[in-house]
mmCIF file of C-alpha atoms in Angstrom:
data_model
loop_
_atom_site.group_PDB
_atom_site.id
_atom_site.type_symbol
_atom_site.label_atom_id
_atom_site.label_comp_id
_atom_site.label_asym_id
_atom_site.label_seq_id
_atom_site.Cartn_x
_atom_site.Cartn_y
_atom_site.Cartn_z
ATOM 1 C CA MET A 1 0.000 0.000 0.000
ATOM 2 C CA ALA A 2 2.844 2.361 0.867
ATOM 3 C CA ARG A 3 4.494 1.731 -2.498
ATOM 4 C CA LYS A 4 1.288 2.486 -4.249
ATOM 5 C CA ASN A 5 0.985 5.945 -2.662
ATOM 6 C CA ILE A 6 4.662 6.946 -2.749
ATOM 7 C CA GLY A 7 4.314 8.476 -6.233
ATOM 8 C CA ARG A 8 1.312 10.427 -5.105
ATOM 9 C CA VAL A 9 3.124 11.751 -1.999
ATOM 10 C CA LEU A 10 6.125 12.805 -4.077
ATOM 11 C CA SER A 11 3.980 14.576 -6.651
ATOM 12 C CA ASP A 12 2.045 16.372 -3.893
ATOM 13 C CA GLY A 13 5.363 17.408 -2.356
ATOM 14 C CA VAL A 14 6.559 18.819 -5.682
ATOM 15 C CA VAL A 15 3.330 20.791 -6.037
ATOM 16 C CA VAL A 16 3.723 22.220 -2.529
ATOM 17 C CA LEU A 17 7.357 23.125 -3.251
ATOM 18 C CA CYS A 18 6.345 24.886 -6.483
ATOM 19 C CA VAL A 19 3.640 26.864 -4.691
ATOM 20 C CA VAL A 20 6.129 27.938 -1.999
ATOM 21 C CA LEU A 21 8.664 29.027 -4.637
ATOM 22 C CA LEU A 22 6.064 30.968 -6.605
ATOM 23 C CA CYS A 23 4.933 32.767 -3.459
ATOM 24 C CA ALA A 24 8.534 33.670 -2.648
ATOM 25 C CA LEU A 25 9.101 34.983 -6.177
ATOM 26 C CA ASN A 26 5.911 37.028 -6.001
ATOM 27 C CA VAL A 27 7.092 38.666 -2.769
ATOM 28 C CA SER A 28 10.446 39.634 -4.308
ATOM 29 C CA VAL A 29 8.779 40.982 -7.468
ATOM 30 C CA GLN A 30 6.352 43.057 -5.404
ATOM 31 C CA ALA A 31 9.245 44.430 -3.344
ATOM 32 C CA ALA A 32 11.031 45.499 -6.530
ATOM 33 C CA ILE A 33 7.925 47.160 -7.947
ATOM 34 C CA GLU A 34 6.927 48.852 -4.701
ATOM 35 C CA GLY A 35 10.426 50.268 -4.049
ATOM 36 C CA GLU A 36 11.267 53.905 -3.421
ATOM 37 C CA MET A 37 10.474 56.451 -6.121
ATOM 38 C CA VAL A 38 13.590 57.859 -7.777
ATOM 39 C CA THR A 39 13.683 61.665 -7.798
ATOM 40 C CA TYR A 40 16.096 64.307 -9.004
ATOM 41 C CA THR A 41 16.638 67.992 -8.276
ATOM 42 C CA ILE A 42 16.502 70.905 -10.708
ATOM 43 C CA SER A 43 18.138 73.954 -9.134
ATOM 44 C CA GLY A 44 19.770 77.251 -9.939
ATOM 45 C CA SER A 45 19.699 81.003 -9.501
ATOM 46 C CA VAL A 46 17.661 83.809 -11.015
ATOM 47 C CA GLY A 47 19.115 86.663 -8.974
ATOM 48 C CA LEU A 48 15.723 87.901 -7.708
ATOM 49 C CA SER A 49 13.521 86.696 -4.896
ATOM 50 C CA GLY A 50 9.891 85.827 -5.550
ATOM 51 C CA VAL A 51 10.276 84.682 -9.162
ATOM 52 C CA THR A 52 7.782 81.951 -10.075
ATOM 53 C CA MET A 53 9.362 79.039 -11.929
ATOM 54 C CA ASN A 54 6.466 77.948 -14.155
ATOM 55 C CA GLY A 55 6.599 74.290 -15.102
ATOM 56 C CA LEU A 56 8.135 73.129 -11.827
ATOM 57 C CA PRO A 57 5.949 71.967 -8.940
ATOM 58 C CA ASN A 58 5.224 74.905 -6.556
ATOM 59 C CA THR A 59 8.594 76.594 -7.065
ATOM 60 C CA VAL A 60 9.391 80.234 -6.273
ATOM 61 C CA THR A 61 12.887 81.660 -5.774
ATOM 62 C CA ASP A 62 13.973 82.264 -2.180
ATOM 63 C CA GLY A 63 15.211 85.516 -0.611
ATOM 64 C CA ASN A 64 18.583 85.118 -2.358
ATOM 65 C CA GLY A 65 17.118 84.307 -5.766
ATOM 66 C CA TYR A 66 17.753 80.550 -5.675
ATOM 67 C CA TYR A 67 15.268 77.832 -6.552
ATOM 68 C CA ASN A 68 15.213 74.106 -5.939
ATOM 69 C CA ALA A 69 12.611 71.633 -7.219
ATOM 70 C CA VAL A 70 12.287 67.869 -6.907
ATOM 71 C CA VAL A 71 10.990 65.958 -9.937
ATOM 72 C CA LYS A 72 10.372 62.270 -10.587
ATOM 73 C CA TYR A 73 12.726 60.136 -12.668
ATOM 74 C CA GLY A 74 11.972 60.694 -16.352
ATOM 75 C CA TRP A 75 10.125 63.984 -15.773
ATOM 76 C CA SER A 76 9.806 66.083 -18.927
ATOM 77 C CA GLY A 77 8.766 69.697 -19.177
ATOM 78 C CA THR A 78 9.624 73.314 -19.835
ATOM 79 C CA VAL A 79 10.634 75.740 -17.083
ATOM 80 C CA THR A 80 9.925 79.454 -17.538
ATOM 81 C CA PRO A 81 10.805 82.119 -14.948
ATOM 82 C CA VAL A 82 8.028 84.701 -14.509
ATOM 83 C CA MET A 83 7.983 88.037 -12.674
ATOM 84 C CA ALA A 84 6.163 91.192 -13.741
ATOM 85 C CA GLY A 85 8.502 93.879 -15.048
ATOM 86 C CA TYR A 86 11.382 91.513 -15.874
ATOM 87 C CA THR A 87 12.638 89.494 -18.813
ATOM 88 C CA PHE A 88 14.893 86.462 -18.435
ATOM 89 C CA GLU A 89 17.730 84.930 -20.387
ATOM 90 C CA PRO A 90 17.257 82.231 -21.388
ATOM 91 C CA GLN A 91 13.497 82.721 -21.659
ATOM 92 C CA LYS A 92 12.930 79.038 -20.860
ATOM 93 C CA ARG A 93 14.673 75.685 -20.505
ATOM 94 C CA THR A 94 13.295 72.412 -21.848
ATOM 95 C CA TYR A 95 13.981 69.088 -20.156
ATOM 96 C CA PRO A 96 13.164 66.096 -22.408
ATOM 97 C CA LYS A 97 13.710 63.380 -19.753
ATOM 98 C CA VAL A 98 15.382 64.016 -16.398
ATOM 99 C CA THR A 99 17.596 61.100 -15.343
ATOM 100 C CA SER A 100 20.087 62.993 -13.143
ATOM 101 C CA ASP A 101 20.271 66.111 -10.967
ATOM 102 C CA GLN A 102 20.227 69.350 -12.977
ATOM 103 C CA SER A 103 22.202 71.951 -11.006
ATOM 104 C CA ASN A 104 23.353 75.447 -12.015
ATOM 105 C CA GLN A 105 20.270 75.982 -14.177
ATOM 106 C CA ASP A 106 20.714 79.753 -13.903
ATOM 107 C CA TYR A 107 18.806 82.600 -15.532
ATOM 108 C CA ILE A 108 19.708 86.283 -15.874
ATOM 109 C CA ALA A 109 16.938 88.726 -14.968
ATOM 110 C CA THR A 110 16.738 92.122 -16.700
ATOM 111 C CA LEU A 111 14.453 94.920 -15.587
ATOM 112 C CA GLU A 112 12.168 96.016 -18.409
ATOM 113 C CA THR A 113 12.590 99.710 -19.166
ATOM 114 C CA SER A 114 10.664 102.149 -21.297
ATOM 115 C CA THR A 115 11.575 105.471 -22.831
ATOM 116 C CA ILE A 116 9.030 108.248 -22.733
ATOM 117 C CA SER A 117 9.574 111.131 -25.106
ATOM 118 C CA GLY A 118 7.640 114.250 -25.904
ATOM 119 C CA THR A 119 7.128 117.793 -24.696
ATOM 120 C CA ALA A 120 5.597 118.685 -21.371
ATOM 121 C CA ARG A 121 3.320 121.714 -21.609
ATOM 122 C CA VAL A 122 1.671 124.024 -19.155
ATOM 123 C CA ASP A 123 -1.346 125.917 -20.464
ATOM 124 C CA GLY A 124 -0.303 124.995 -24.013
ATOM 125 C CA ALA A 125 3.245 126.387 -23.687
ATOM 126 C CA PRO A 126 6.316 124.114 -23.476
ATOM 127 C CA MET A 127 7.886 123.928 -20.025
ATOM 128 C CA GLU A 128 11.339 125.395 -19.625
ATOM 129 C CA ARG A 129 14.163 123.217 -18.497
#
């Protein structure tokens, strides 16, 4: 009787072993998938405080004109500094796929100026200098 069932016991044991191995593999695969998210930093200087860095998540330059933003691995986008009364060089920077930290991403701010010309008059007569 024992000889008759030995094949059955061995095959059941193999099935149990396979199930245990598959469960172990599933745990290691889940651990790899559920690992920490990889992030990188985009940072630099604009030279002015309070400049909004459009395109980056909630990023405004600090009191010394520096900005620092954390983005996910593979992030793509365009960053544009914005502040009323100023232009920036470069106007924007495009990032096709971030796979490392991007430091020294600096911009130069220039105050917009206007020239007003004409003649000031008082009661229709030009003012004297």
